[in-house]
Structures are given as C-alpha cells and as structure tokens.
Amino acid sequence: MEKLVQSMDKSKNRVEEIVAIGTSTGGPKTLEVVIRHLPSHYPYPILVVQHMPSGFTKAMADRLNAISSLTVSEAIHGEVLEPGHVYIAPGNHHMQVKRSQAYHYFLQIDGTTPPRGGHRPSVDVLFESLAPLHEVKKTIILLTGMGSDGTAGLRKIKEVSNPNEVTAIGESEESCVVFGMPKAAIEEGLIDLILTKEKIAEYLRAKVSGR
C-alpha cells in the first residue's frame, strides 16, 4: 500500500531523466545489486530489458519488487512513466518509450515485431526509442550479457545527442558473468564509465543523494 501511495504522488512529477538498462546472462542477480538499495524517493523511471523468455520476466519483477524500496513491475502497454518505478520488458515483447503531445512518456509493448538480432525484447529497440527524446537526460547502462545487443541503440543515441544529454555506463569485465554486451560498446568507444555492479549502484544513488 505504501508503494502505491508513493506511486500516485510521483505521477504528478515530470520526468527529467530516464535510466535504461540492458542485460542478459547473469542479469537477474546483477539487477538485484543495482536496484536493491536505491531510495524510495528515487526521482527517475528505470527501464530494464533482460533477455528472458515469456513468463519469466513477471517472476523476476515480483522478486525485485519484494527486495526494493522502489516499485518494480513487468511493463504494461500504454503505461505512463513515473519517477521511482522500475519497468521490466515482458519476455518475447519489445519495449519502447513514446512521447505524448503533453510531454508525458509512455510505454509501447510490442509482441508482433520480429526479434532484433535474435532478441525480443531487444536492448537496441529500447535504446533507439530514447534517441529522439532530447528534452530528457538519459543514463544508459549495459550490464553482464552475451553478444552485442545494446551497442547499435547506444550508438544511435550518441549520434543524435549533446554530450551533456547522455551518460553511458558499462559493467566492468571483472564484475560481469559474461563480458559481452558491455565489451562490444566499450570497444566502439561508446561508454563513458566502466564500473563494477556495486559501483553502478553507488553512482545511481550518488546522483540523487542531495535531493
């Protein structure tokens, strides 16, 4: 009930920044570290694409919700983004962010568009949807995972964004279960900070420590 009240209060707030996270192999445990200790007043929505089959993402969202001060849920089509809410892309569905004429941001959940690079949900699809949203800052995070999903989407964001509009973080090799997704973006020079999962959690907390 407390989380519901907080969510209703936050819905009055405008979104100033979006945190977007992409991960695959080893992601669930890493997400626990990153999300678990964020404060209940965290002022930004957090969007997560975890490569996972349909049916498993809801259980992961419920588990994260149980250990977090934030509200964590499997994303629903048409849902308006709220500060302090973590949205998990449903398995076998792409997730994108769209902007209304009133500058509200809402989720488009799509289970019909083909997989991108073998993935649905695709990190690239989420990241590319953020590229046109120049009025909001973006923290883009690539965590442990096999392959290179997320690199093309991050490249698109960087190509069209001012330097102060986006910060890209890659999980360090020693911290990853599989150093694939962060490595691909690092090798292209797209990553601004390389941090362990613990340091990523600290970074996200420090951004709002004075609020």
Short mmCIF file of N, CA and C in Angstrom, two decimals, residues 106-209:
data_model
loop_
_atom_site.label_atom_id
_atom_site.label_comp_id
_atom_site.label_asym_id
_atom_site.label_seq_id
_atom_site.Cartn_x
_atom_site.Cartn_y
_atom_site.Cartn_z
N PHE A 106 5.24 7.31 -22.32
CA PHE A 106 4.51 6.08 -22.07
C PHE A 106 5.17 4.93 -22.81
N LEU A 107 4.81 3.71 -22.41
CA LEU A 107 5.45 2.52 -22.94
C LEU A 107 4.64 1.91 -24.07
N GLN A 108 5.35 1.52 -25.10
CA GLN A 108 4.75 0.72 -26.16
C GLN A 108 5.33 -0.69 -26.07
N ILE A 109 4.48 -1.65 -25.82
CA ILE A 109 4.88 -3.05 -25.69
C ILE A 109 4.39 -3.80 -26.92
N ASP A 110 5.32 -4.45 -27.61
CA ASP A 110 5.02 -5.00 -28.93
C ASP A 110 5.51 -6.44 -29.03
N GLY A 111 4.57 -7.35 -29.21
CA GLY A 111 4.93 -8.75 -29.35
C GLY A 111 4.84 -9.27 -30.77
N THR A 112 4.65 -8.36 -31.75
CA THR A 112 4.49 -8.79 -33.15
C THR A 112 5.69 -8.46 -34.02
N THR A 113 6.40 -7.37 -33.73
CA THR A 113 7.60 -7.04 -34.50
C THR A 113 8.64 -8.13 -34.31
N PRO A 114 9.29 -8.56 -35.37
CA PRO A 114 10.26 -9.66 -35.26
C PRO A 114 11.40 -9.34 -34.29
N PRO A 115 12.04 -10.37 -33.76
CA PRO A 115 13.21 -10.17 -32.90
C PRO A 115 14.30 -9.37 -33.63
N ARG A 116 15.06 -8.60 -32.88
CA ARG A 116 16.20 -7.87 -33.42
C ARG A 116 17.46 -8.59 -32.99
N GLY A 117 18.23 -9.05 -33.95
CA GLY A 117 19.45 -9.77 -33.62
C GLY A 117 19.19 -11.03 -32.82
N GLY A 118 18.01 -11.61 -33.02
CA GLY A 118 17.65 -12.81 -32.28
C GLY A 118 17.01 -12.56 -30.94
N HIS A 119 16.79 -11.28 -30.60
CA HIS A 119 16.29 -10.95 -29.26
C HIS A 119 14.95 -10.22 -29.33
N ARG A 120 14.04 -10.66 -28.52
CA ARG A 120 12.78 -9.95 -28.25
C ARG A 120 12.39 -10.27 -26.83
N PRO A 121 12.58 -9.37 -25.89
CA PRO A 121 12.87 -7.95 -26.06
C PRO A 121 14.32 -7.69 -26.50
N SER A 122 14.49 -6.58 -27.19
CA SER A 122 15.80 -6.16 -27.67
C SER A 122 16.22 -4.88 -26.95
N VAL A 123 17.46 -4.87 -26.49
CA VAL A 123 18.00 -3.66 -25.86
C VAL A 123 18.12 -2.55 -26.91
N ASP A 124 18.56 -2.91 -28.12
CA ASP A 124 18.68 -1.91 -29.18
C ASP A 124 17.36 -1.20 -29.44
N VAL A 125 16.27 -1.94 -29.47
CA VAL A 125 14.95 -1.35 -29.73
C VAL A 125 14.59 -0.34 -28.65
N LEU A 126 14.83 -0.68 -27.39
CA LEU A 126 14.56 0.27 -26.31
C LEU A 126 15.43 1.50 -26.44
N PHE A 127 16.74 1.30 -26.58
CA PHE A 127 17.65 2.44 -26.63
C PHE A 127 17.32 3.36 -27.81
N GLU A 128 17.05 2.79 -28.97
CA GLU A 128 16.75 3.62 -30.14
C GLU A 128 15.49 4.46 -29.93
N SER A 129 14.55 3.96 -29.16
CA SER A 129 13.33 4.74 -28.90
C SER A 129 13.60 5.96 -28.03
N LEU A 130 14.71 5.95 -27.30
CA LEU A 130 15.07 7.08 -26.45
C LEU A 130 15.80 8.17 -27.21
N ALA A 131 16.38 7.83 -28.35
CA ALA A 131 17.23 8.77 -29.08
C ALA A 131 16.54 10.10 -29.42
N PRO A 132 15.26 10.11 -29.84
CA PRO A 132 14.63 11.39 -30.19
C PRO A 132 14.22 12.24 -28.99
N LEU A 133 14.32 11.73 -27.79
CA LEU A 133 13.79 12.43 -26.62
C LEU A 133 14.86 13.36 -26.04
N HIS A 134 15.15 14.43 -26.77
CA HIS A 134 16.26 15.31 -26.40
C HIS A 134 15.97 16.12 -25.13
N GLU A 135 14.71 16.25 -24.77
CA GLU A 135 14.36 17.08 -23.61
C GLU A 135 14.60 16.36 -22.28
N VAL A 136 14.88 15.07 -22.30
CA VAL A 136 15.18 14.35 -21.07
C VAL A 136 16.61 13.83 -21.12
N LYS A 137 17.28 13.87 -19.96
CA LYS A 137 18.60 13.27 -19.88
C LYS A 137 18.46 11.76 -19.80
N LYS A 138 19.54 11.08 -20.13
CA LYS A 138 19.50 9.62 -20.17
C LYS A 138 20.76 9.05 -19.52
N THR A 139 20.56 8.08 -18.65
CA THR A 139 21.66 7.25 -18.16
C THR A 139 21.46 5.87 -18.76
N ILE A 140 22.39 5.47 -19.59
CA ILE A 140 22.30 4.20 -20.33
C ILE A 140 23.30 3.23 -19.72
N ILE A 141 22.83 2.04 -19.35
CA ILE A 141 23.68 1.07 -18.64
C ILE A 141 23.63 -0.27 -19.36
N LEU A 142 24.81 -0.81 -19.68
CA LEU A 142 24.91 -2.16 -20.22
C LEU A 142 25.58 -3.05 -19.18
N LEU A 143 24.83 -4.04 -18.73
CA LEU A 143 25.32 -4.97 -17.72
C LEU A 143 25.73 -6.29 -18.38
N THR A 144 26.13 -7.21 -17.56
CA THR A 144 26.58 -8.53 -18.00
C THR A 144 25.65 -9.14 -19.05
N GLY A 145 26.23 -9.81 -20.02
CA GLY A 145 25.41 -10.44 -21.04
C GLY A 145 26.21 -10.87 -22.25
N MET A 146 25.74 -11.89 -22.93
CA MET A 146 26.39 -12.42 -24.12
C MET A 146 25.97 -11.61 -25.34
N GLY A 147 26.90 -11.44 -26.28
CA GLY A 147 26.57 -10.78 -27.53
C GLY A 147 26.81 -9.28 -27.48
N SER A 148 26.12 -8.56 -28.37
CA SER A 148 26.36 -7.12 -28.51
C SER A 148 25.07 -6.31 -28.51
N ASP A 149 23.96 -6.89 -28.08
CA ASP A 149 22.70 -6.15 -28.05
C ASP A 149 22.86 -4.91 -27.18
N GLY A 150 22.43 -3.78 -27.69
CA GLY A 150 22.55 -2.51 -26.99
C GLY A 150 23.55 -1.57 -27.62
N THR A 151 24.56 -2.12 -28.30
CA THR A 151 25.59 -1.26 -28.90
C THR A 151 25.02 -0.39 -30.00
N ALA A 152 24.24 -0.96 -30.91
CA ALA A 152 23.67 -0.17 -32.01
C ALA A 152 22.72 0.89 -31.49
N GLY A 153 21.92 0.55 -30.49
CA GLY A 153 21.00 1.52 -29.92
C GLY A 153 21.71 2.65 -29.20
N LEU A 154 22.77 2.31 -28.47
CA LEU A 154 23.56 3.34 -27.79
C LEU A 154 24.26 4.23 -28.81
N ARG A 155 24.76 3.63 -29.89
CA ARG A 155 25.40 4.42 -30.94
C ARG A 155 24.43 5.44 -31.50
N LYS A 156 23.17 5.03 -31.72
CA LYS A 156 22.16 5.94 -32.24
C LYS A 156 21.91 7.09 -31.28
N ILE A 157 21.81 6.79 -30.00
CA ILE A 157 21.61 7.85 -29.00
C ILE A 157 22.76 8.84 -29.04
N LYS A 158 23.99 8.32 -29.07
CA LYS A 158 25.18 9.19 -29.04
C LYS A 158 25.26 10.04 -30.31
N GLU A 159 24.85 9.50 -31.43
CA GLU A 159 24.93 10.22 -32.70
C GLU A 159 24.04 11.46 -32.72
N VAL A 160 22.92 11.41 -32.03
CA VAL A 160 21.94 12.50 -32.13
C VAL A 160 21.85 13.34 -30.86
N SER A 161 22.67 13.03 -29.85
CA SER A 161 22.55 13.70 -28.55
C SER A 161 23.71 14.65 -28.29
N ASN A 162 23.43 15.69 -27.51
CA ASN A 162 24.50 16.53 -26.99
C ASN A 162 25.26 15.75 -25.92
N PRO A 163 26.55 16.05 -25.72
CA PRO A 163 27.34 15.29 -24.74
C PRO A 163 26.76 15.31 -23.33
N ASN A 164 26.12 16.42 -22.94
CA ASN A 164 25.58 16.51 -21.58
C ASN A 164 24.20 15.88 -21.45
N GLU A 165 23.72 15.29 -22.52
CA GLU A 165 22.37 14.71 -22.53
C GLU A 165 22.37 13.25 -22.11
N VAL A 166 23.51 12.56 -22.27
CA VAL A 166 23.55 11.12 -22.04
C VAL A 166 24.85 10.72 -21.35
N THR A 167 24.73 9.82 -20.38
CA THR A 167 25.89 9.16 -19.75
C THR A 167 25.73 7.67 -19.96
N ALA A 168 26.76 7.04 -20.53
CA ALA A 168 26.72 5.61 -20.81
C ALA A 168 27.68 4.88 -19.88
N ILE A 169 27.17 3.83 -19.24
CA ILE A 169 27.94 3.06 -18.26
C ILE A 169 27.99 1.61 -18.71
N GLY A 170 29.18 1.02 -18.63
CA GLY A 170 29.34 -0.39 -18.92
C GLY A 170 29.86 -1.13 -17.69
N GLU A 171 29.30 -2.31 -17.42
CA GLU A 171 29.80 -3.10 -16.30
C GLU A 171 31.19 -3.63 -16.63
N SER A 172 32.07 -3.58 -15.66
CA SER A 172 33.47 -3.96 -15.87
C SER A 172 33.60 -5.47 -16.06
N GLU A 173 34.70 -5.86 -16.70
CA GLU A 173 34.91 -7.28 -17.01
C GLU A 173 34.96 -8.14 -15.75
N GLU A 174 35.64 -7.65 -14.71
CA GLU A 174 35.77 -8.46 -13.50
C GLU A 174 34.45 -8.63 -12.76
N SER A 175 33.49 -7.77 -13.06
CA SER A 175 32.19 -7.81 -12.39
C SER A 175 31.17 -8.65 -13.15
N CYS A 176 31.37 -8.81 -14.46
CA CYS A 176 30.39 -9.49 -15.32
C CYS A 176 30.45 -11.01 -15.18
N VAL A 177 29.30 -11.64 -15.34
CA VAL A 177 29.26 -13.08 -15.55
C VAL A 177 29.74 -13.40 -16.96
N VAL A 178 29.25 -12.64 -17.94
CA VAL A 178 29.71 -12.73 -19.32
C VAL A 178 30.00 -11.32 -19.82
N PHE A 179 31.23 -11.05 -20.17
CA PHE A 179 31.65 -9.70 -20.59
C PHE A 179 31.47 -9.57 -22.10
N GLY A 180 30.20 -9.55 -22.54
CA GLY A 180 29.91 -9.45 -23.95
C GLY A 180 29.28 -8.13 -24.32
N MET A 181 28.10 -7.86 -23.78
CA MET A 181 27.37 -6.65 -24.13
C MET A 181 28.12 -5.38 -23.74
N PRO A 182 28.67 -5.27 -22.53
CA PRO A 182 29.45 -4.07 -22.22
C PRO A 182 30.71 -3.97 -23.09
N LYS A 183 31.37 -5.09 -23.31
CA LYS A 183 32.61 -5.09 -24.09
C LYS A 183 32.39 -4.55 -25.49
N ALA A 184 31.31 -4.95 -26.14
CA ALA A 184 31.03 -4.50 -27.50
C ALA A 184 30.91 -2.99 -27.57
N ALA A 185 30.21 -2.40 -26.59
CA ALA A 185 30.04 -0.94 -26.58
C ALA A 185 31.33 -0.23 -26.19
N ILE A 186 32.09 -0.83 -25.28
CA ILE A 186 33.38 -0.25 -24.88
C ILE A 186 34.32 -0.20 -26.07
N GLU A 187 34.37 -1.28 -26.84
CA GLU A 187 35.28 -1.36 -27.99
C GLU A 187 34.93 -0.34 -29.07
N GLU A 188 33.68 0.10 -29.11
CA GLU A 188 33.27 1.14 -30.07
C GLU A 188 33.45 2.55 -29.51
N GLY A 189 33.94 2.65 -28.29
CA GLY A 189 34.16 3.97 -27.69
C GLY A 189 32.89 4.67 -27.27
N LEU A 190 31.85 3.90 -26.98
CA LEU A 190 30.55 4.48 -26.64
C LEU A 190 30.32 4.64 -25.15
N ILE A 191 31.18 4.04 -24.33
CA ILE A 191 30.96 4.01 -22.88
C ILE A 191 31.76 5.12 -22.19
N ASP A 192 31.10 5.85 -21.31
CA ASP A 192 31.75 6.93 -20.57
C ASP A 192 32.37 6.46 -19.26
N LEU A 193 31.73 5.49 -18.60
CA LEU A 193 32.20 4.99 -17.31
C LEU A 193 32.17 3.47 -17.32
N ILE A 194 33.24 2.84 -16.83
CA ILE A 194 33.31 1.39 -16.68
C ILE A 194 33.37 1.10 -15.19
N LEU A 195 32.33 0.45 -14.67
CA LEU A 195 32.19 0.28 -13.22
C LEU A 195 31.74 -1.14 -12.89
N THR A 196 32.07 -1.60 -11.69
CA THR A 196 31.50 -2.85 -11.19
C THR A 196 30.02 -2.64 -10.90
N LYS A 197 29.29 -3.72 -10.73
CA LYS A 197 27.86 -3.58 -10.44
C LYS A 197 27.63 -2.82 -9.14
N GLU A 198 28.52 -3.02 -8.16
CA GLU A 198 28.39 -2.30 -6.89
C GLU A 198 28.60 -0.80 -7.09
N LYS A 199 29.58 -0.45 -7.93
CA LYS A 199 29.86 0.96 -8.19
C LYS A 199 28.76 1.60 -9.04
N ILE A 200 28.13 0.80 -9.90
CA ILE A 200 26.99 1.33 -10.66
C ILE A 200 25.86 1.70 -9.71
N ALA A 201 25.60 0.85 -8.73
CA ALA A 201 24.57 1.15 -7.72
C ALA A 201 24.94 2.42 -6.96
N GLU A 202 26.21 2.55 -6.58
CA GLU A 202 26.66 3.75 -5.87
C GLU A 202 26.49 4.99 -6.74
N TYR A 203 26.82 4.88 -8.02
CA TYR A 203 26.69 6.01 -8.94
C TYR A 203 25.25 6.48 -9.02
N LEU A 204 24.33 5.54 -9.17
CA LEU A 204 22.91 5.91 -9.27
C LEU A 204 22.41 6.56 -7.98
N ARG A 205 22.87 6.06 -6.84
CA ARG A 205 22.47 6.67 -5.56
C ARG A 205 23.07 8.06 -5.42
N ALA A 206 24.34 8.21 -5.79
CA ALA A 206 25.03 9.49 -5.61
C ALA A 206 24.41 10.59 -6.46
N LYS A 207 23.85 10.24 -7.60
CA LYS A 207 23.23 11.24 -8.47
C LYS A 207 22.09 11.97 -7.77
N VAL A 208 21.48 11.32 -6.78
CA VAL A 208 20.30 11.91 -6.14
C VAL A 208 20.49 12.08 -4.64
N SER A 209 21.72 11.93 -4.16
CA SER A 209 21.96 11.94 -2.71
C SER A 209 21.59 13.26 -2.07
#
